[in-house]
Amino acid sequence: MKSYREELWFNIPSRRAFINITPNVEAALRKSGIREGIVLVNAMHITASVFINDDEHGLHHDYEVWLESLAPHEPIRKYRHNDTGEDNADAHLKRQVMGREVVVAITDGKLDFGPWEQIFYGEFDGRRKKRVLVKIIGE
Amino acid sequence: MKSYREELWFNIPSRRAFINITPNVEAALRKSGIREGIVLVNAMHITASVFINDDEHGLHHDYEVWLESLAPHEPIRKYRHNDTGEDNADAHLKRQVMGREVVVAITDGKLDFGPWEQIFYGEFDGRRKKRVLVKIIGE
Amino acid sequence: MKSYREELWFNIPSRRAFINITPNVEAALRKSGIREGIVLVNAMHITASVFINDDEHGLHHDYEVWLESLAPHEPIRKYRHNDTGEDNADAHLKRQVMGREVVVAITDGKLDFGPWEQIFYGEFDGRRKKRVLVKIIGE
């Protein structure tokens, strides 16, 4: 069994954003030399997500509006977590809806994807350096 | 390390449905000959889910009602994604709640499940051909 | 490829709770002797979750309030699943938001975590014995 590890770093200038990281994961896969196996891609921070969906900006707008309706950022004082001095309790909630990680099959040296699948980094509390882990195991 | 890959195809006649695919995954596992490892089961489409829960039709009704309340199909025009000509923005949202994939342990050649765990395909925008990927790695 | 399997047992005295199981997973990893690979940690029951987030009690209070607003326990009769004699339909819904499982990378014999990542068992229908599966594969 071979394994390969790489970190992707982000410093998103806004509080929230969706970034297509599929090319970064594909580049890591090429470097790994692994042809059969799986790749785990996970946010290493608990106010961010990694998820798979469509690279369509209208949809990303819909996610933003929808997540804000499910877990509003304000009022800040509504959340006990924010008593710690943070203002990011909503980000911890939004991340649960969108998920921490994806596991993708590797077949013949490629991400084994359907026609529209793309991997996104979902930032819900940006303006600081944060990381995504890419871990590949296989042969 | 051995690996095995199979696609399950669906063409659900309604917009939404939940289909128990546990027997399909068990059949793939038998064909693989793998006794120890993991199986990844994921929707290859971004308006569908694979998830694990109870095979109880009352619960499936509750999921349907609940998901519709969290991410209503209508009004269609509420969603920017639907400006592309689609009417399935809600399906992209519902899929995030229910999840894209499951990873299940394989022990002694069997899905290593608790007493009620069953794997479901969740369709949120049917009436077209769609696929689920079963990828097994192990020994 | 090596594999290791362990069950963690719980009997939570309340209906709902969040329990930090990171030390249990780390102990299983040490017993496994595996240095490179992945660990799957999943609830074996369908009214419980395994998820990764912050070990901060204010946040756990926020999750409790938020999940209750998204999928209220009462009125019991609102859910068809409860026609079976159960009163836990809401627990099946809450579990979908928080997730069934996590997959964590293992690097140099350790859980490959960001600074605040901790693994939690989320109980949504306690007062009975329930299990979490820890399955490790690698070398």
GROMACS .gro file of C-alpha atoms in nm:
model
  417
    1MET     CA    1   0.000   0.000   0.000
    2LYS     CA    2   0.124   0.345  -0.091
    3SER     CA    3   0.017   0.665   0.077
    4TYR     CA    4   0.055   1.031  -0.006
    5ARG     CA    5  -0.023   1.344   0.196
    6GLU     CA    6  -0.053   1.707   0.098
    7GLU     CA    7  -0.195   2.019   0.260
    8LEU     CA    8  -0.377   2.289   0.064
    9TRP     CA    9  -0.359   2.633   0.226
   10PHE     CA   10  -0.617   2.910   0.199
   11ASN     CA   11  -0.650   3.263   0.324
   12ILE     CA   12  -0.993   3.374   0.202
   13PRO     CA   13  -1.034   3.755   0.221
   14SER     CA   14  -1.411   3.735   0.292
   15ARG     CA   15  -1.600   3.560   0.570
   16ARG     CA   16  -1.758   3.305   0.336
   17ALA     CA   17  -1.666   3.159  -0.004
   18PHE     CA   18  -1.674   2.842  -0.214
   19ILE     CA   19  -1.350   2.749  -0.393
   20ASN     CA   20  -1.319   2.473  -0.655
   21ILE     CA   21  -1.021   2.263  -0.543
   22THR     CA   22  -1.063   1.979  -0.795
   23PRO     CA   23  -0.748   2.080  -0.988
   24ASN     CA   24  -0.546   2.081  -0.663
   25VAL     CA   25  -0.667   1.732  -0.573
   26GLU     CA   26  -0.595   1.607  -0.926
   27ALA     CA   27  -0.243   1.751  -0.906
   28ALA     CA   28  -0.185   1.575  -0.572
   29LEU     CA   29  -0.312   1.250  -0.724
   30ARG     CA   30  -0.065   1.278  -1.014
   31LYS     CA   31   0.221   1.344  -0.771
   32SER     CA   32   0.120   1.041  -0.562
   33GLY     CA   33   0.154   0.799  -0.853
   34ILE     CA   34  -0.139   0.603  -0.708
   35ARG     CA   35  -0.362   0.435  -0.970
   36GLU     CA   36  -0.617   0.245  -0.758
   37GLY     CA   37  -0.747   0.342  -0.416
   38ILE     CA   38  -0.921   0.631  -0.246
   39VAL     CA   39  -0.853   0.992  -0.165
   40LEU     CA   40  -0.978   1.158   0.153
   41VAL     CA   41  -1.013   1.537   0.130
   42ASN     CA   42  -1.107   1.708   0.456
   43ALA     CA   43  -1.114   2.052   0.611
   44MET     CA   44  -0.862   2.063   0.897
   45HIS     CA   45  -1.064   2.343   1.058
   46ILE     CA   46  -1.406   2.315   1.217
   47THR     CA   47  -1.565   2.622   1.057
   48ALA     CA   48  -1.500   2.506   0.700
   49SER     CA   49  -1.625   2.228   0.474
   50VAL     CA   50  -1.514   2.011   0.188
   51PHE     CA   51  -1.804   1.896  -0.029
   52ILE     CA   52  -1.886   1.785  -0.383
   53ASN     CA   53  -2.141   1.963  -0.595
   54ASP     CA   54  -2.182   2.173  -0.909
   55ASP     CA   55  -1.948   2.455  -1.018
   56GLU     CA   56  -2.233   2.694  -1.094
   57HIS     CA   57  -2.230   3.041  -0.940
   58GLY     CA   58  -2.609   3.069  -0.914
   59LEU     CA   59  -2.611   2.752  -0.704
   60HIS     CA   60  -2.335   2.888  -0.482
   61HIS     CA   61  -2.546   3.198  -0.425
   62ASP     CA   62  -2.839   2.969  -0.333
   63TYR     CA   63  -2.620   2.780  -0.085
   64GLU     CA   64  -2.512   3.108   0.076
   65VAL     CA   65  -2.872   3.229   0.117
   66TRP     CA   66  -2.996   2.888   0.232
   67LEU     CA   67  -2.723   2.833   0.491
   68GLU     CA   68  -2.778   3.182   0.626
   69SER     CA   69  -3.150   3.102   0.667
   70LEU     CA   70  -3.075   2.769   0.844
   71ALA     CA   71  -2.799   2.909   1.069
   72PRO     CA   72  -2.792   3.291   1.068
   73HIS     CA   73  -2.471   3.472   1.155
   74GLU     CA   74  -2.665   3.730   1.356
   75PRO     CA   75  -2.764   3.808   1.620
   76ILE     CA   76  -2.415   3.714   1.743
   77ARG     CA   77  -2.538   3.695   2.103
   78LYS     CA   78  -2.791   3.427   2.015
   79TYR     CA   79  -2.517   3.162   2.036
   80ARG     CA   80  -2.349   3.053   2.361
   81HIS     CA   81  -2.033   2.964   2.168
   82ASN     CA   82  -1.992   3.335   2.097
   83ASP     CA   83  -1.967   3.400   2.473
   84THR     CA   84  -1.608   3.275   2.432
   85GLY     CA   85  -1.532   3.596   2.239
   86GLU     CA   86  -1.581   3.437   1.895
   87ASP     CA   87  -1.847   3.545   1.647
   88ASN     CA   88  -1.837   3.225   1.441
   89ALA     CA   89  -2.090   2.991   1.605
   90ASP     CA   90  -2.298   2.999   1.286
   91ALA     CA   91  -1.993   2.877   1.091
   92HIS     CA   92  -1.973   2.563   1.308
   93LEU     CA   93  -2.339   2.495   1.225
   94LYS     CA   94  -2.311   2.567   0.853
   95ARG     CA   95  -2.013   2.333   0.831
   96GLN     CA   96  -2.225   2.044   0.965
   97VAL     CA   97  -2.481   2.091   0.686
   98MET     CA   98  -2.215   2.099   0.413
   99GLY     CA   99  -1.989   1.833   0.568
  100ARG     CA  100  -1.625   1.804   0.677
  101GLU     CA  101  -1.489   1.565   0.417
  102VAL     CA  102  -1.531   1.370   0.097
  103VAL     CA  103  -1.391   1.031   0.004
  104VAL     CA  104  -1.342   0.982  -0.370
  105ALA     CA  105  -1.256   0.661  -0.555
  106ILE     CA  106  -0.939   0.651  -0.766
  107THR     CA  107  -0.962   0.432  -1.075
  108ASP     CA  108  -0.692   0.413  -1.345
  109GLY     CA  109  -0.510   0.705  -1.185
  110LYS     CA  110  -0.809   0.940  -1.201
  111LEU     CA  111  -1.078   1.073  -0.969
  112ASP     CA  112  -1.370   0.840  -1.043
  113PHE     CA  113  -1.634   1.107  -1.091
  114GLY     CA  114  -1.976   1.146  -1.247
  115PRO     CA  115  -2.025   1.415  -1.514
  116TRP     CA  116  -2.070   1.719  -1.287
  117GLU     CA  117  -1.888   1.631  -0.966
  118GLN     CA  118  -1.640   1.895  -0.848
  119ILE     CA  119  -1.474   1.927  -0.507
  120PHE     CA  120  -1.519   2.252  -0.315
  121TYR     CA  121  -1.364   2.413  -0.015
  122GLY     CA  122  -1.642   2.590   0.175
  123GLU     CA  123  -1.519   2.871   0.397
  124PHE     CA  124  -1.758   3.000   0.666
  125ASP     CA  125  -1.518   3.202   0.882
  126GLY     CA  126  -1.239   3.330   0.661
  127ARG     CA  127  -0.987   3.611   0.682
  128ARG     CA  128  -0.732   3.375   0.838
  129LYS     CA  129  -0.502   3.097   0.716
  130LYS     CA  130  -0.669   2.758   0.701
  131ARG     CA  131  -0.586   2.416   0.558
  132VAL     CA  132  -0.736   2.121   0.373
  133LEU     CA  133  -0.579   1.775   0.401
  134VAL     CA  134  -0.548   1.550   0.095
  135LYS     CA  135  -0.463   1.191   0.195
  136ILE     CA  136  -0.437   0.923  -0.073
  137ILE     CA  137  -0.400   0.550  -0.010
  138GLY     CA  138  -0.379   0.273  -0.267
  139GLU     CA  139  -0.138   0.128  -0.519
  140MET     CA  140  -0.437  -0.448  -0.195
  141LYS     CA  141  -0.731  -0.555  -0.412
  142SER     CA  142  -0.987  -0.318  -0.556
  143TYR     CA  143  -1.326  -0.363  -0.717
  144ARG     CA  144  -1.554  -0.118  -0.895
  145GLU     CA  145  -1.916  -0.140  -0.998
  146GLU     CA  146  -2.181   0.108  -1.108
  147LEU     CA  147  -2.546   0.080  -1.007
  148TRP     CA  148  -2.786   0.245  -1.253
  149PHE     CA  149  -3.123   0.398  -1.175
  150ASN     CA  150  -3.400   0.561  -1.371
  151ILE     CA  151  -3.653   0.664  -1.107
  152PRO     CA  152  -3.994   0.749  -1.262
  153SER     CA  153  -4.076   1.013  -0.998
  154ARG     CA  154  -3.888   1.327  -0.896
  155ARG     CA  155  -3.799   1.191  -0.552
  156ALA     CA  156  -3.759   0.844  -0.402
  157PHE     CA  157  -3.558   0.639  -0.154
  158ILE     CA  158  -3.431   0.299  -0.277
  159ASN     CA  159  -3.271   0.037  -0.053
  160ILE     CA  160  -2.948  -0.063  -0.232
  161THR     CA  161  -2.801  -0.279   0.046
  162PRO     CA  162  -2.854  -0.603  -0.154
  163ASN     CA  163  -2.674  -0.447  -0.454
  164VAL     CA  164  -2.375  -0.347  -0.241
  165GLU     CA  165  -2.366  -0.692  -0.078
  166ALA     CA  166  -2.369  -0.854  -0.424
  167ALA     CA  167  -2.078  -0.632  -0.535
  168LEU     CA  168  -1.888  -0.726  -0.219
  169ARG     CA  169  -1.933  -1.096  -0.290
  170LYS     CA  170  -1.811  -1.049  -0.648
  171SER     CA  171  -1.505  -0.857  -0.524
  172GLY     CA  172  -1.383  -1.144  -0.305
  173ILE     CA  173  -1.258  -0.884  -0.056
  174ARG     CA  174  -1.277  -0.995   0.312
  175GLU     CA  175  -1.120  -0.702   0.500
  176GLY     CA  176  -1.129  -0.338   0.399
  177ILE     CA  177  -1.380  -0.067   0.321
  178VAL     CA  178  -1.646   0.004   0.063
  179LEU     CA  179  -1.723   0.354  -0.062
  180VAL     CA  180  -2.074   0.400  -0.202
  181ASN     CA  181  -2.141   0.741  -0.356
  182ALA     CA  182  -2.390   0.913  -0.579
  183MET     CA  183  -2.217   1.008  -0.907
  184HIS     CA  184  -2.473   1.286  -0.955
  185ILE     CA  185  -2.506   1.603  -0.753
  186THR     CA  186  -2.883   1.597  -0.703
  187ALA     CA  187  -2.885   1.254  -0.539
  188SER     CA  188  -2.762   1.104  -0.212
  189VAL     CA  189  -2.636   0.781  -0.066
  190PHE     CA  190  -2.707   0.751   0.305
  191ILE     CA  191  -2.760   0.494   0.578
  192ASN     CA  192  -3.075   0.482   0.785
  193ASP     CA  193  -3.382   0.271   0.859
  194ASP     CA  194  -3.589   0.086   0.597
  195GLU     CA  195  -3.922   0.210   0.737
  196HIS     CA  196  -4.170   0.374   0.503
  197GLY     CA  197  -4.310   0.610   0.767
  198LEU     CA  198  -3.961   0.746   0.823
  199HIS     CA  199  -3.912   0.793   0.449
  200HIS     CA  200  -4.232   0.994   0.439
  201ASP     CA  201  -4.097   1.204   0.728
  202TYR     CA  202  -3.771   1.264   0.538
  203GLU     CA  203  -3.967   1.374   0.231
  204VAL     CA  204  -4.179   1.623   0.429
  205TRP     CA  205  -3.881   1.748   0.631
  206LEU     CA  206  -3.652   1.801   0.334
  207GLU     CA  207  -3.929   1.985   0.152
  208SER     CA  208  -3.966   2.215   0.452
  209LEU     CA  209  -3.589   2.279   0.472
  210ALA     CA  210  -3.540   2.328   0.097
  211PRO     CA  211  -3.873   2.367  -0.087
  212HIS     CA  212  -3.895   2.281  -0.454
  213GLU     CA  213  -4.114   2.585  -0.519
  214PRO     CA  214  -4.123   2.866  -0.599
  215ILE     CA  215  -3.884   2.761  -0.877
  216ARG     CA  216  -3.783   3.124  -0.935
  217LYS     CA  217  -3.661   3.160  -0.577
  218TYR     CA  218  -3.332   2.995  -0.672
  219ARG     CA  219  -3.067   3.156  -0.894
  220HIS     CA  220  -2.951   2.811  -1.006
  221ASN     CA  221  -3.287   2.774  -1.178
  222ASP     CA  222  -3.204   3.076  -1.397
  223THR     CA  223  -2.989   2.827  -1.593
  224GLY     CA  224  -3.312   2.663  -1.714
  225GLU     CA  225  -3.310   2.389  -1.449
  226ASP     CA  226  -3.580   2.347  -1.186
  227ASN     CA  227  -3.368   2.135  -0.951
  228ALA     CA  228  -3.189   2.383  -0.722
  229ASP     CA  229  -3.376   2.237  -0.424
  230ALA     CA  230  -3.238   1.893  -0.512
  231HIS     CA  231  -2.879   2.024  -0.478
  232LEU     CA  232  -2.969   2.151  -0.130
  233LYS     CA  233  -3.153   1.838  -0.018
  234ARG     CA  234  -2.858   1.626  -0.126
  235GLN     CA  235  -2.628   1.821   0.110
  236VAL     CA  236  -2.851   1.739   0.408
  237MET     CA  237  -2.866   1.369   0.324
  238GLY     CA  238  -2.505   1.337   0.207
  239ARG     CA  239  -2.320   1.221  -0.105
  240GLU     CA  240  -2.156   0.904   0.019
  241VAL     CA  241  -2.111   0.641   0.285
  242VAL     CA  242  -1.800   0.446   0.379
  243VAL     CA  243  -1.871   0.107   0.533
  244ALA     CA  244  -1.625  -0.130   0.700
  245ILE     CA  245  -1.586  -0.481   0.559
  246THR     CA  246  -1.510  -0.750   0.816
  247ASP     CA  247  -1.498  -1.124   0.741
  248GLY     CA  248  -1.637  -1.059   0.392
  249LYS     CA  249  -1.949  -0.878   0.518
  250LEU     CA  250  -2.072  -0.521   0.558
  251ASP     CA  251  -1.992  -0.449   0.922
  252PHE     CA  252  -2.331  -0.308   1.021
  253GLY     CA  253  -2.532  -0.241   1.332
  254PRO     CA  254  -2.877  -0.402   1.365
  255TRP     CA  255  -3.080  -0.156   1.155
  256GLU     CA  256  -2.830  -0.004   0.912
  257GLN     CA  257  -2.938  -0.012   0.549
  258ILE     CA  258  -2.790   0.179   0.253
  259PHE     CA  259  -3.024   0.399   0.050
  260TYR     CA  260  -3.009   0.580  -0.279
  261GLY     CA  261  -3.189   0.911  -0.235
  262GLU     CA  262  -3.318   1.058  -0.560
  263PHE     CA  263  -3.416   1.427  -0.557
  264ASP     CA  264  -3.438   1.495  -0.931
  265GLY     CA  265  -3.536   1.173  -1.104
  266ARG     CA  266  -3.691   1.085  -1.437
  267ARG     CA  267  -3.346   1.042  -1.592
  268LYS     CA  268  -3.068   0.782  -1.582
  269LYS     CA  269  -2.831   0.822  -1.289
  270ARG     CA  270  -2.554   0.618  -1.129
  271VAL     CA  271  -2.408   0.515  -0.793
  272LEU     CA  272  -2.043   0.409  -0.765
  273VAL     CA  273  -1.943   0.113  -0.547
  274LYS     CA  274  -1.566   0.106  -0.488
  275ILE     CA  275  -1.416  -0.159  -0.264
  276ILE     CA  276  -1.055  -0.173  -0.144
  277GLY     CA  277  -0.894  -0.427   0.084
  278GLU     CA  278  -0.774  -0.785   0.083
  279MET     CA  279  -0.255  -0.422   0.435
  280LYS     CA  280  -0.336  -0.447   0.804
  281SER     CA  281  -0.679  -0.395   0.953
  282TYR     CA  282  -0.806  -0.345   1.306
  283ARG     CA  283  -1.161  -0.334   1.445
  284GLU     CA  284  -1.299  -0.221   1.777
  285GLU     CA  285  -1.643  -0.134   1.911
  286LEU     CA  286  -1.704   0.147   2.158
  287TRP     CA  287  -2.015   0.097   2.375
  288PHE     CA  288  -2.233   0.368   2.523
  289ASN     CA  289  -2.537   0.381   2.747
  290ILE     CA  290  -2.619   0.750   2.771
  291PRO     CA  291  -2.859   0.824   3.062
  292SER     CA  292  -3.026   1.118   2.882
  293ARG     CA  293  -3.204   1.133   2.548
  294ARG     CA  294  -2.934   1.350   2.388
  295ALA     CA  295  -2.563   1.411   2.453
  296PHE     CA  296  -2.231   1.478   2.283
  297ILE     CA  297  -1.935   1.268   2.402
  298ASN     CA  298  -1.572   1.330   2.302
  299ILE     CA  299  -1.441   0.992   2.182
  300THR     CA  300  -1.105   1.114   2.048
  301PRO     CA  301  -0.909   0.939   2.328
  302ASN     CA  302  -1.091   0.611   2.254
  303VAL     CA  303  -1.005   0.633   1.883
  304GLU     CA  304  -0.641   0.721   1.964
  305ALA     CA  305  -0.622   0.420   2.196
  306ALA     CA  306  -0.759   0.194   1.923
  307LEU     CA  307  -0.504   0.336   1.680
  308ARG     CA  308  -0.217   0.259   1.919
  309LYS     CA  309  -0.344  -0.097   1.964
  310SER     CA  310  -0.367  -0.142   1.586
  311GLY     CA  311   0.001  -0.066   1.529
  312ILE     CA  312  -0.098   0.100   1.200
  313ARG     CA  313   0.121   0.401   1.102
  314GLU     CA  314  -0.019   0.501   0.761
  315GLY     CA  315  -0.376   0.466   0.643
  316ILE     CA  316  -0.724   0.574   0.743
  317VAL     CA  317  -0.965   0.518   1.027
  318LEU     CA  318  -1.341   0.499   0.979
  319VAL     CA  319  -1.546   0.585   1.288
  320ASN     CA  320  -1.921   0.536   1.248
  321ALA     CA  321  -2.233   0.509   1.458
  322MET     CA  322  -2.374   0.157   1.427
  323HIS     CA  323  -2.719   0.292   1.515
  324ILE     CA  324  -2.938   0.513   1.302
  325THR     CA  325  -3.039   0.764   1.570
  326ALA     CA  326  -2.681   0.860   1.658
  327SER     CA  327  -2.395   1.042   1.486
  328VAL     CA  328  -2.020   1.054   1.475
  329PHE     CA  329  -1.886   1.395   1.378
  330ILE     CA  330  -1.583   1.619   1.416
  331ASN     CA  331  -1.605   1.963   1.570
  332ASP     CA  332  -1.496   2.171   1.869
  333ASP     CA  333  -1.495   2.049   2.231
  334GLU     CA  334  -1.665   2.363   2.362
  335HIS     CA  335  -1.974   2.329   2.580
  336GLY     CA  336  -2.133   2.652   2.459
  337LEU     CA  337  -2.119   2.519   2.103
  338HIS     CA  338  -2.272   2.189   2.211
  339HIS     CA  339  -2.558   2.383   2.366
  340ASP     CA  340  -2.598   2.570   2.035
  341TYR     CA  341  -2.608   2.239   1.843
  342GLU     CA  342  -2.877   2.108   2.079
  343VAL     CA  343  -3.096   2.418   2.034
  344TRP     CA  344  -3.036   2.435   1.659
  345LEU     CA  345  -3.111   2.067   1.592
  346GLU     CA  346  -3.427   2.094   1.800
  347SER     CA  347  -3.537   2.389   1.585
  348LEU     CA  348  -3.460   2.203   1.259
  349ALA     CA  349  -3.619   1.872   1.367
  350PRO     CA  350  -3.827   1.912   1.685
  351HIS     CA  351  -3.889   1.611   1.907
  352GLU     CA  352  -4.251   1.717   1.960
  353PRO     CA  353  -4.526   1.690   1.872
  354ILE     CA  354  -4.451   1.316   1.862
  355ARG     CA  355  -4.757   1.253   1.643
  356LYS     CA  356  -4.625   1.483   1.373
  357TYR     CA  357  -4.402   1.202   1.242
  358ARG     CA  358  -4.532   0.891   1.066
  359HIS     CA  359  -4.231   0.694   1.189
  360ASN     CA  360  -4.369   0.734   1.540
  361ASP     CA  361  -4.683   0.544   1.434
  362THR     CA  362  -4.463   0.233   1.474
  363GLY     CA  363  -4.470   0.294   1.851
  364GLU     CA  364  -4.135   0.480   1.858
  365ASP     CA  365  -4.097   0.843   1.965
  366ASN     CA  366  -3.759   0.894   1.798
  367ALA     CA  367  -3.836   1.011   1.443
  368ASP     CA  368  -3.667   1.343   1.521
  369ALA     CA  369  -3.349   1.154   1.616
  370HIS     CA  370  -3.334   0.997   1.266
  371LEU     CA  371  -3.353   1.349   1.119
  372LYS     CA  372  -3.101   1.506   1.356
  373ARG     CA  373  -2.855   1.229   1.278
  374GLN     CA  374  -2.867   1.317   0.905
  375VAL     CA  375  -2.764   1.678   0.979
  376MET     CA  376  -2.474   1.574   1.202
  377GLY     CA  377  -2.368   1.271   0.994
  378ARG     CA  378  -2.314   0.898   1.047
  379GLU     CA  379  -1.938   0.872   1.014
  380VAL     CA  380  -1.599   1.034   0.983
  381VAL     CA  381  -1.293   0.916   0.795
  382VAL     CA  382  -0.965   1.042   0.940
  383ALA     CA  383  -0.617   1.015   0.789
  384ILE     CA  384  -0.346   0.835   0.985
  385THR     CA  385   0.005   0.973   0.937
  386ASP     CA  386   0.311   0.861   1.137
  387GLY     CA  387   0.086   0.660   1.369
  388LYS     CA  388  -0.133   0.958   1.465
  389LEU     CA  389  -0.473   1.101   1.376
  390ASP     CA  390  -0.382   1.364   1.116
  391PHE     CA  391  -0.583   1.650   1.265
  392GLY     CA  392  -0.598   2.027   1.247
  393PRO     CA  393  -0.562   2.226   1.570
  394TRP     CA  394  -0.918   2.195   1.703
  395GLU     CA  395  -1.053   1.875   1.551
  396GLN     CA  396  -1.209   1.635   1.802
  397ILE     CA  397  -1.431   1.333   1.732
  398PHE     CA  398  -1.773   1.322   1.898
  399TYR     CA  399  -2.041   1.064   1.949
  400GLY     CA  400  -2.376   1.239   1.912
  401GLU     CA  401  -2.661   1.062   2.087
  402PHE     CA  402  -3.015   1.161   1.988
  403ASP     CA  403  -3.213   0.873   2.141
  404GLY     CA  404  -3.024   0.748   2.444
  405ARG     CA  405  -3.113   0.551   2.753
  406ARG     CA  406  -3.016   0.226   2.579
  407LYS     CA  407  -2.694   0.048   2.485
  408LYS     CA  408  -2.547   0.161   2.154
  409ARG     CA  409  -2.221   0.115   1.966
  410VAL     CA  410  -1.965   0.297   1.754
  411LEU     CA  411  -1.740   0.106   1.512
  412VAL     CA  412  -1.372   0.195   1.476
  413LYS     CA  413  -1.220   0.032   1.166
  414ILE     CA  414  -0.858   0.102   1.076
  415ILE     CA  415  -0.687  -0.003   0.753
  416GLY     CA  416  -0.330   0.066   0.647
  417GLU     CA  417   0.022  -0.043   0.724
   0.00000   0.00000   0.00000
